[in-house]
Amino acid sequence: MTGEELRQWVTDNGFPAFRAVQIGDWLGKGVTNFDEMRNLPADLKKKLQTSCYISVATIAKKQVSRYDKTVKYLFSFHDGECVEAVLMSYHHGYSICISTQVGCKMGCTFCATGKSGFSRSLTASEMLAQIEAAQRDEGVRISNVVLMGMGEPLDNFDNVVRFLHLAGSQKGLHIGMRHITLSTCGIVPKIYELAQCGLPVNLAVSLHAPNDAIRSQTMPVARVYPMEQLLQACRDYFETTGRRVTFEYALISGVNDSDACARELGHRLRGMNCHVNLIPVNAVAGTGYQKSNVQRQQSFANILAVNGVTATVRRTLGSDIDASCGQLRRKHLSKGGQSLGNFQ
Ligand code: SAH
Ligand code: SF4
């Protein structure tokens, strides 16, 4: 609930409005049940217990990278569904990558999440709960959030927008929109809608190809929303929000990493206010895809630079802990896990 919704609920139920402030303060401290709200009267606690709930993300599994202290979580929710989140430590603070859905409908062929199908969307509070749980577990304050875990955020639009409002609010986590990045596979009408929401989050778009022919081999969404429409929506997003768009490009050996691909991409993006993140693809079992070698990565980046398009080869964190989208849950499910009891 937003602060206003909470106030409404409290007064509708016959309690004075200041109780909403107290409840909000407790939620801001990250309490996980109403009993912990010590300054509330018993009848209000009873009412809360019978008609409300606090979303909790329970740690079902945790892996810490030996190399860089990146932490990968498998969180479970009240119905036993699990999602992944990754906590990363940078010189400027802590950043978390959270999930927006259990699984994904978009079916990208290189993606572990896409390969395990779709269960359900997350609520806004389940997105917040992932951040709260990681902060509590590691005793840190998280300053940056990326919606780049499992799921397609723009396929869960209303809950994601609600999450953004709550994450940015004073009483909530108070994370500014400039510190939040939303990554999408390119659902064009929703990019226009997001631009109109007055929530200037950073937009990352998973491009992964220089044209529709190659893109539709790995990303079925390309058959619905052609690249030219997608790039136009990105230009509009920049004009409306002032936020530069980042393009994600996973380099897959022999699929999208040739010099010709780099030249075509450079031509299409030239003059756009954007940045390209080149990511050596994470080899997911069963896909047959391999990452491009270092020379290929460099050559690709150089050709983009020659075309005036800035690109960086992304540093990969947590490579020893299945820290790529959907890998940990996939392992969990293949071991027969749905309930936590089966988790090894
Ligand atoms: N659904 C959204 C956000 C979640 S995926 C999207 O597709 O953008 C987060 C990022 O991880 C996307 O850029 C996605 O393309 C990328 N990704 C998925 N599987 C990958 C893999 N095996 N190797 C490298 N990047 C991958
Ligand atoms: Fe879904 Fe993103 Fe994975 Fe594609 S890359 S299947 S959109 S999570």
mmCIF file of N, CA and C and ligand atoms in Angstrom, residues 101 103-115 148-153 183-186 206 208 218-221 325, ligand 2:
data_model
loop_
_atom_site.group_PDB
_atom_site.id
_atom_site.type_symbol
_atom_site.label_atom_id
_atom_site.label_comp_id
_atom_site.label_asym_id
_atom_site.label_seq_id
_atom_site.Cartn_x
_atom_site.Cartn_y
_atom_site.Cartn_z
ATOM 1 N N GLN A 101 8.789 -11.539 -12.424
ATOM 2 C CA GLN A 101 7.834 -12.626 -12.666
ATOM 3 C C GLN A 101 8.483 -13.950 -12.273
ATOM 4 N N GLY A 103 9.364 -17.012 -13.827
ATOM 5 C CA GLY A 103 9.475 -17.454 -15.217
ATOM 6 C C GLY A 103 9.205 -16.297 -16.167
ATOM 7 N N CYS A 104 8.989 -16.616 -17.438
ATOM 8 C CA CYS A 104 8.785 -15.579 -18.445
ATOM 9 C C CYS A 104 8.091 -16.198 -19.653
ATOM 10 N N LYS A 105 7.197 -15.405 -20.288
ATOM 11 C CA LYS A 105 6.466 -15.925 -21.458
ATOM 12 C C LYS A 105 7.200 -15.672 -22.768
ATOM 13 N N MET A 106 8.298 -14.911 -22.731
ATOM 14 C CA MET A 106 8.849 -14.367 -23.978
ATOM 15 C C MET A 106 9.697 -15.347 -24.779
ATOM 16 N N GLY A 107 10.185 -16.395 -24.124
ATOM 17 C CA GLY A 107 10.807 -17.505 -24.845
ATOM 18 C C GLY A 107 12.098 -17.218 -25.595
ATOM 19 N N CYS A 108 12.927 -16.276 -25.116
ATOM 20 C CA CYS A 108 14.213 -16.056 -25.791
ATOM 21 C C CYS A 108 15.047 -17.329 -25.684
ATOM 22 N N THR A 109 15.679 -17.711 -26.804
ATOM 23 C CA THR A 109 16.270 -19.051 -26.857
ATOM 24 C C THR A 109 17.559 -19.194 -26.048
ATOM 25 N N PHE A 110 18.223 -18.053 -25.731
ATOM 26 C CA PHE A 110 19.494 -18.116 -24.992
ATOM 27 C C PHE A 110 19.291 -18.043 -23.488
ATOM 28 N N CYS A 111 18.046 -17.849 -23.044
ATOM 29 C CA CYS A 111 17.794 -17.461 -21.658
ATOM 30 C C CYS A 111 17.252 -18.621 -20.827
ATOM 31 N N ALA A 112 17.879 -18.845 -19.674
ATOM 32 C CA ALA A 112 17.463 -19.950 -18.806
ATOM 33 C C ALA A 112 16.046 -19.739 -18.286
ATOM 34 N N THR A 113 15.688 -18.481 -18.010
ATOM 35 C CA THR A 113 14.326 -18.207 -17.539
ATOM 36 C C THR A 113 13.321 -18.529 -18.640
ATOM 37 N N GLY A 114 13.621 -18.063 -19.841
ATOM 38 C CA GLY A 114 12.731 -18.298 -20.974
ATOM 39 C C GLY A 114 12.507 -19.782 -21.217
ATOM 40 N N LYS A 115 13.527 -20.589 -20.945
ATOM 41 C CA LYS A 115 13.428 -22.016 -21.203
ATOM 42 C C LYS A 115 12.566 -22.751 -20.175
ATOM 43 N N MET A 148 16.195 -6.823 -13.801
ATOM 44 C CA MET A 148 16.865 -7.618 -14.840
ATOM 45 C C MET A 148 16.951 -9.075 -14.429
ATOM 46 N N GLY A 149 16.175 -9.438 -13.415
ATOM 47 C CA GLY A 149 16.167 -10.840 -13.007
ATOM 48 C C GLY A 149 15.182 -11.612 -13.868
ATOM 49 N N MET A 150 14.499 -12.562 -13.269
ATOM 50 C CA MET A 150 13.557 -13.364 -14.041
ATOM 51 C C MET A 150 12.340 -12.528 -14.431
ATOM 52 N N GLY A 151 11.877 -12.759 -15.650
ATOM 53 C CA GLY A 151 10.629 -12.133 -16.070
ATOM 54 C C GLY A 151 10.791 -10.915 -16.944
ATOM 55 N N GLU A 152 9.692 -10.550 -17.596
ATOM 56 C CA GLU A 152 9.667 -9.373 -18.465
ATOM 57 C C GLU A 152 8.856 -8.279 -17.753
ATOM 58 N N PRO A 153 9.546 -7.243 -17.246
ATOM 59 C CA PRO A 153 8.849 -6.221 -16.450
ATOM 60 C C PRO A 153 7.652 -5.590 -17.163
ATOM 61 N N SER A 183 14.832 -3.331 -17.498
ATOM 62 C CA SER A 183 15.288 -3.967 -18.735
ATOM 63 C C SER A 183 14.122 -4.671 -19.412
ATOM 64 N N THR A 184 13.984 -4.443 -20.707
ATOM 65 C CA THR A 184 12.875 -5.066 -21.451
ATOM 66 C C THR A 184 13.368 -5.702 -22.744
ATOM 67 N N CYS A 185 12.649 -6.737 -23.169
ATOM 68 C CA CYS A 185 12.972 -7.364 -24.453
ATOM 69 C C CYS A 185 12.382 -6.554 -25.603
ATOM 70 N N GLY A 186 11.572 -5.511 -25.279
ATOM 71 C CA GLY A 186 11.095 -4.635 -26.351
ATOM 72 C C GLY A 186 9.613 -4.722 -26.655
ATOM 73 N N SER A 206 16.938 -5.072 -24.470
ATOM 74 C CA SER A 206 17.681 -6.241 -24.934
ATOM 75 C C SER A 206 17.551 -6.332 -26.442
ATOM 76 N N HIS A 208 20.364 -7.550 -28.883
ATOM 77 C CA HIS A 208 20.986 -8.840 -29.207
ATOM 78 C C HIS A 208 21.071 -9.169 -30.696
ATOM 79 N N THR A 218 16.397 -15.624 -32.207
ATOM 80 C CA THR A 218 16.602 -15.856 -30.773
ATOM 81 C C THR A 218 15.524 -15.217 -29.905
ATOM 82 N N MET A 219 14.813 -14.206 -30.434
ATOM 83 C CA MET A 219 13.830 -13.497 -29.621
ATOM 84 C C MET A 219 12.479 -13.450 -30.333
ATOM 85 N N PRO A 220 11.557 -14.321 -29.955
ATOM 86 C CA PRO A 220 10.247 -14.356 -30.628
ATOM 87 C C PRO A 220 9.536 -13.004 -30.628
ATOM 88 N N VAL A 221 9.805 -12.155 -29.635
ATOM 89 C CA VAL A 221 9.127 -10.849 -29.564
ATOM 90 C C VAL A 221 9.424 -9.995 -30.801
ATOM 91 N N CYS A 325 20.475 -14.750 -15.187
ATOM 92 C CA CYS A 325 19.018 -14.878 -15.242
ATOM 93 C C CYS A 325 18.467 -16.311 -15.346
HETATM 94 FE FE1 SF4 B 2 12.164 -13.309 -20.695
HETATM 95 FE FE2 SF4 B 2 14.143 -11.490 -20.694
HETATM 96 FE FE3 SF4 B 2 14.678 -14.135 -20.583
HETATM 97 FE FE4 SF4 B 2 13.722 -13.082 -22.838
HETATM 98 S S1 SF4 B 2 15.716 -12.601 -21.874
HETATM 99 S S2 SF4 B 2 13.027 -14.998 -21.887
HETATM 100 S S3 SF4 B 2 12.336 -11.545 -22.060
HETATM 101 S S4 SF4 B 2 13.629 -12.939 -19.056
#
